[in-house]
Amino acid sequence: MSRRFCALVVLFAFFFGAAPEALAKSLSTPEGMQVRNSAERNEEYERDVDQVASASQEQAIAKLSNLLRKYRDTPQEAGLLARLADFQQQYSAILFRIGHGYSKRTGGSDLTRYNKSLQQSISTLNTLVRKYPSYEGVPHAYFMRAKNLDEIGKKAASVADYQYLVNNFPEAEDTPAAYMALAEVSIIANDHPKAIHYLGEVEKLPDDPHFPFALYKLAWSQYNLKNVGRALAYLEKHIAYYRELKLEATTKGFVVEQDAVNSDRALQENSLLDIVLFYFEGYEQKDPQYQLSDTLSYFRKLEPGPVFGRMLVKMAKLLRSHGHEADLVSWKDQVLLAESSLPESLEVALTTYEYQLNKRRYPQVVESARDFIKVYSKHGGKEGFMPLFTQAQKLLLDTAEGLQAIIIKNKGNEEAKPLSATLAAIYESFTRIVDDSDLRVPRVHYNLAETLFAIQDYEGATEHYRWVALRGEGDADASLKAIASRYEVLRLKQLADREIKARKLPADTTGDESQSIQNADLDKRLLQWIAWIDTHYDKYHSRKPADSEKIESFLFEADRALYVNGQTAAATQRLRKFAEKNPKSKFAIPAATLVVDTYIITANWEKTHELVLEFLEEKAWKGGSFETRLAGLAADSYFKVMEEKFGRKEYAQVLKDSGKFLKKYEKSERLPDGLRLAGQSALAIGDKLLAKHYFSRLIQERPKADGFGDALLARGSLAEENHEFKAAAADYSGFLGLSAESYRKAQTDTLRKKVLMLTWLAGNTGELRALLGNKAVCTDNLTEDCEKFEALVGLATPERSGSQEDAEKALKRAKAASGENRVFWALVGLEGAKHLEYRDRVYLIRQVASNWDDLESISKYAVLPQVSRSVARAFAFNRQEMSEIAPLRANERYIKRRVEVIREMENAATKAMNLPWVRIRAELLNEVAQLYLDFSKDLAKLPPPKNMPAEDIALYEDTVRKLVLPFEEKGQDLRRKAFELASKFAVEDDLLKKIVDPFFAENPSQAKSLKSSVVLPPPAELGLGYLSVLDPTGNWKVFLKQSPKEIIFEITQPEMRLKQLWVTALSASNWPQIAFVMSEAKDKKAVSDGTLSVMRAIALSRAGARAEGLLELDAARKDLSPESGNNVALTLIGYSARAYSKERISEWLNALKLEQLNQYQKNAMIAASAFIGVEIKKH
């Protein structure tokens, strides 16, 4: 036996309190190393032995104590003291074991005797050291005293003894142990550099029993100083020491106690496991020498044996406890790749799994669970693995249970979806690491199916539900859920639950004949699903009423799936059969609806009508919305039948069917469509009155119907055609007010302009004013048009536009406007001319004259009364205010200013005389004449300047007379011209008198020559009675007998309708309408040319343009009968006689067709001749 090995055994026994007897046992050396197991000692037995040993030691100590008293101060005393100290030390050890044995029974240690014994030992050793410092056993005495002092808590004294020993007795046997004790004290004080110093002294003694322990402690001290490399080196040296020790024992055949072998193995295993810890420290320090990728090979190099697996596990646990998640996974992957044959590789996977689970790294948990499957596939049946797989199975099921609880708690949250995926993977992993015969498997398949369904892995869920349905119990539930899962698969593949639109039935079927599924092109999964549904329905529908709604829903969806996948005929037949067989099912009505919609899209309206009437008989569907829809569809389909006939131009048949339709379905939503179709059919056959009736009924009865706007347009068009301006405008305006998007394209600016024009033509000023404020009519695009009609409204209501405020606003508008709008606003301003300044009046007159040609014909006619009245009136205001505009003084500057103003007014008058109306020209000439004459009078009345010498007054008066003369002459000349114009064209009596009276007063001789003693009867009034005389066949007398408003002429009498409008407009002085009607009459040849001219003459005469009217009347003669022509000539003679125009009388007399004169006309001719002084004999 080697000295090193023996020393180790002795040291181990010493440190662990072994009895001295154990050290004396001999060690035999048979061939090879043989290890004998010691018999296990009974605890009670050991306690009894200690009690006996204690008594024996007490006797020995007593004997030694007696001997010491005998040999005190003799050479033998030192040896006896040393021996007594040893006995006391042994006795203390026995008391320590007894005291701790007592604690196991009572729960508390009684070390009183032990401590007393230590004190006695210390006292003995004190005596020895003090009295015999040179005694050979003194080093051992210091060592023992140091130990005892340490035991009783006197650390400083203990350290001093150890320090004294190592310093003064370096070669002593106890010195290494003292170094170890000092190192331990330093370690406890965390003074590792000092500990390393003490341990280094022991490291120098490789044969000392303390050597391996010094190595181990050196490793830990270096570790605590973060010197990982040195720490690992000491552990490697420590491990090598025991390997060499084992090798030496094996080689030399030492027989070693089993306890010693186990102790060595334990120390070696501890070092190997500490290797993992130290290496991990280097890894955490990010030292490149300690890469995770190098760890496996390093561990394997140090320990290829059984501890290697534990090292792998410890590394995994260190990575887990320190939160190195990514490297933990990497470590697991390395271990599984290189060492999967070791059971500990599965433990590493389990450690990783548990960490990830605790951190809720569910995707990574799934990956780790799949690692279980990989290991199971290789080593599942091996004995060393089975406990770990049992643990893995339990862990998976526990995980699944926990996940299910979380998912249920967070059901509906987005966060639950990934958890369901994890749960499914966990269940899947479980089924892969357990035998199919395991009783837990069916439930797991079901749970897995449930989870797969929850995470939308419907294909997988279907597989597992079908597995349970075909093998397990409760197959009805699993069967139904398999159907539900497959439904989701089909839905995602767009084979089911697609947006369904009704499709036409094949051309070769009506839907009545039996149909089979044409499955050539259908997805096999769809066909399988439908088969499952049909089977489940037949097997369970009546037996499982609680599930009836579910299977009905899937049966309905199956039919829908067939429908959307092209099996229209078969699906329609199945849907109809389902609805009729299960009328109370919640899916019956949707099924019936799709059937109806299919017939509708097929456009077999007669068949649809029949089907709808059949469904209406089903009692289960009474009183609900479906019945309401069916009732509507009944009307719809009947309407469609009518519509098809309309498309075939069978208008008379449509009108015939309309009677039935409107009677049977008068309360349906289709009524407006029926009325519209009837109205269109009536129009198509030319019955406009009937068409108007239907459109009016639609408008009155269904103002919110979709066809309401179209009816308004249609009726408005009929009203417009019949010149019912107000009605047409009202319908068009109503249409423009509709907000439906479908009418936007028809709501054009053209229509808006038409509404404004028709309202204007109707003479409805109030309504026109309202329209101008209507944003639906007066849009931004119609700004100018609306401004135009705004001005025309003002002209139509002079009492509202003649104020100063309105006149000033109109002036601004006229300046801002252009074209015809400037004329209109100028005329509005002239209505309030009395409130305007001189120059503003002149400006407005010029604008009217300058822009007159921009007006349309109807506009010119419409404003004729205003122009005739306001232009001359504005001139009169300026003339009357002349003394204020240009005051006159006997001063050249004042006279010059007056002349300038007069010329300015004359120029304006000249411009205005371009207006095509004789009255305006004559009146303006008369006003300018009066302007000059007033100036002449004012000049003549000017007094001489003050302080003018008397001798100069005569000269002044003569100068004034000379100055006045040319202005007076010009005034007389202009008056004459005004008279000639008014006389020639026989202007209105009021204007004629205004011109004639001053003219005759100023020209008495001419007045005498123009006047006649012959009194002619008054000329015929230009009116309706006169027209009826000139056009006796025109049926004008009907309007003389009663008010034209009370007479109704419909579209079938267009000529009389136009005459009625003209008469009504004439009586209302509606000049725009008059102009429009006469234009229409001309375009449509509603009256003869001669009659039209007479109508113009009457209208012009009424509008303040008698001169132009008489010219029209003259033009009519050629187109009238000879008798009527003579009548016109005599009328013109009458008006010329009033105007003192003998020249014109002579012209009209020469125009008479004498041979066509009746007696009355002859008498009138003779009187007219006498009027001009020509004698004609009576015949």
Tab-separated table of N, CA and C in Angstrom, residues 61 113 137 285 596 696 733 777 936 1026 1046 1083:
chain	number	residue	atom	x	y	z
A	61	ILE	N	-9.197	8.696	31.550
A	61	ILE	CA	-8.808	10.073	31.906
A	61	ILE	C	-8.569	10.185	33.408
A	113	ARG	N	-21.506	19.001	28.042
A	113	ARG	CA	-20.405	18.113	28.426
A	113	ARG	C	-19.274	18.191	27.392
A	137	GLY	N	6.313	16.696	21.328
A	137	GLY	CA	4.892	16.682	20.945
A	137	GLY	C	4.235	18.051	21.013
A	285	GLN	N	-18.579	35.281	-18.411
A	285	GLN	CA	-17.634	36.390	-18.542
A	285	GLN	C	-17.351	36.712	-20.008
A	596	VAL	N	-86.277	30.603	-55.145
A	596	VAL	CA	-87.024	31.667	-55.823
A	596	VAL	C	-86.079	32.550	-56.621
A	696	SER	N	-99.550	60.900	-63.361
A	696	SER	CA	-100.069	61.728	-62.265
A	696	SER	C	-100.436	60.864	-61.064
A	733	SER	N	-89.016	71.350	-61.670
A	733	SER	CA	-88.415	71.869	-60.435
A	733	SER	C	-88.448	70.814	-59.337
A	777	VAL	N	-81.584	74.682	-58.246
A	777	VAL	CA	-81.811	75.271	-59.565
A	777	VAL	C	-80.690	76.241	-59.906
A	936	SER	N	-83.797	127.889	-74.212
A	936	SER	CA	-84.019	129.199	-74.840
A	936	SER	C	-84.772	130.127	-73.897
A	1026	TYR	N	-111.581	92.279	-82.609
A	1026	TYR	CA	-111.100	92.671	-83.937
A	1026	TYR	C	-110.492	91.469	-84.653
A	1046	GLU	N	-111.088	79.179	-68.239
A	1046	GLU	CA	-112.082	78.160	-67.902
A	1046	GLU	C	-112.222	77.115	-69.001
A	1083	ASP	N	-93.886	78.501	-85.902
A	1083	ASP	CA	-93.134	77.283	-86.188
A	1083	ASP	C	-94.050	76.110	-86.494
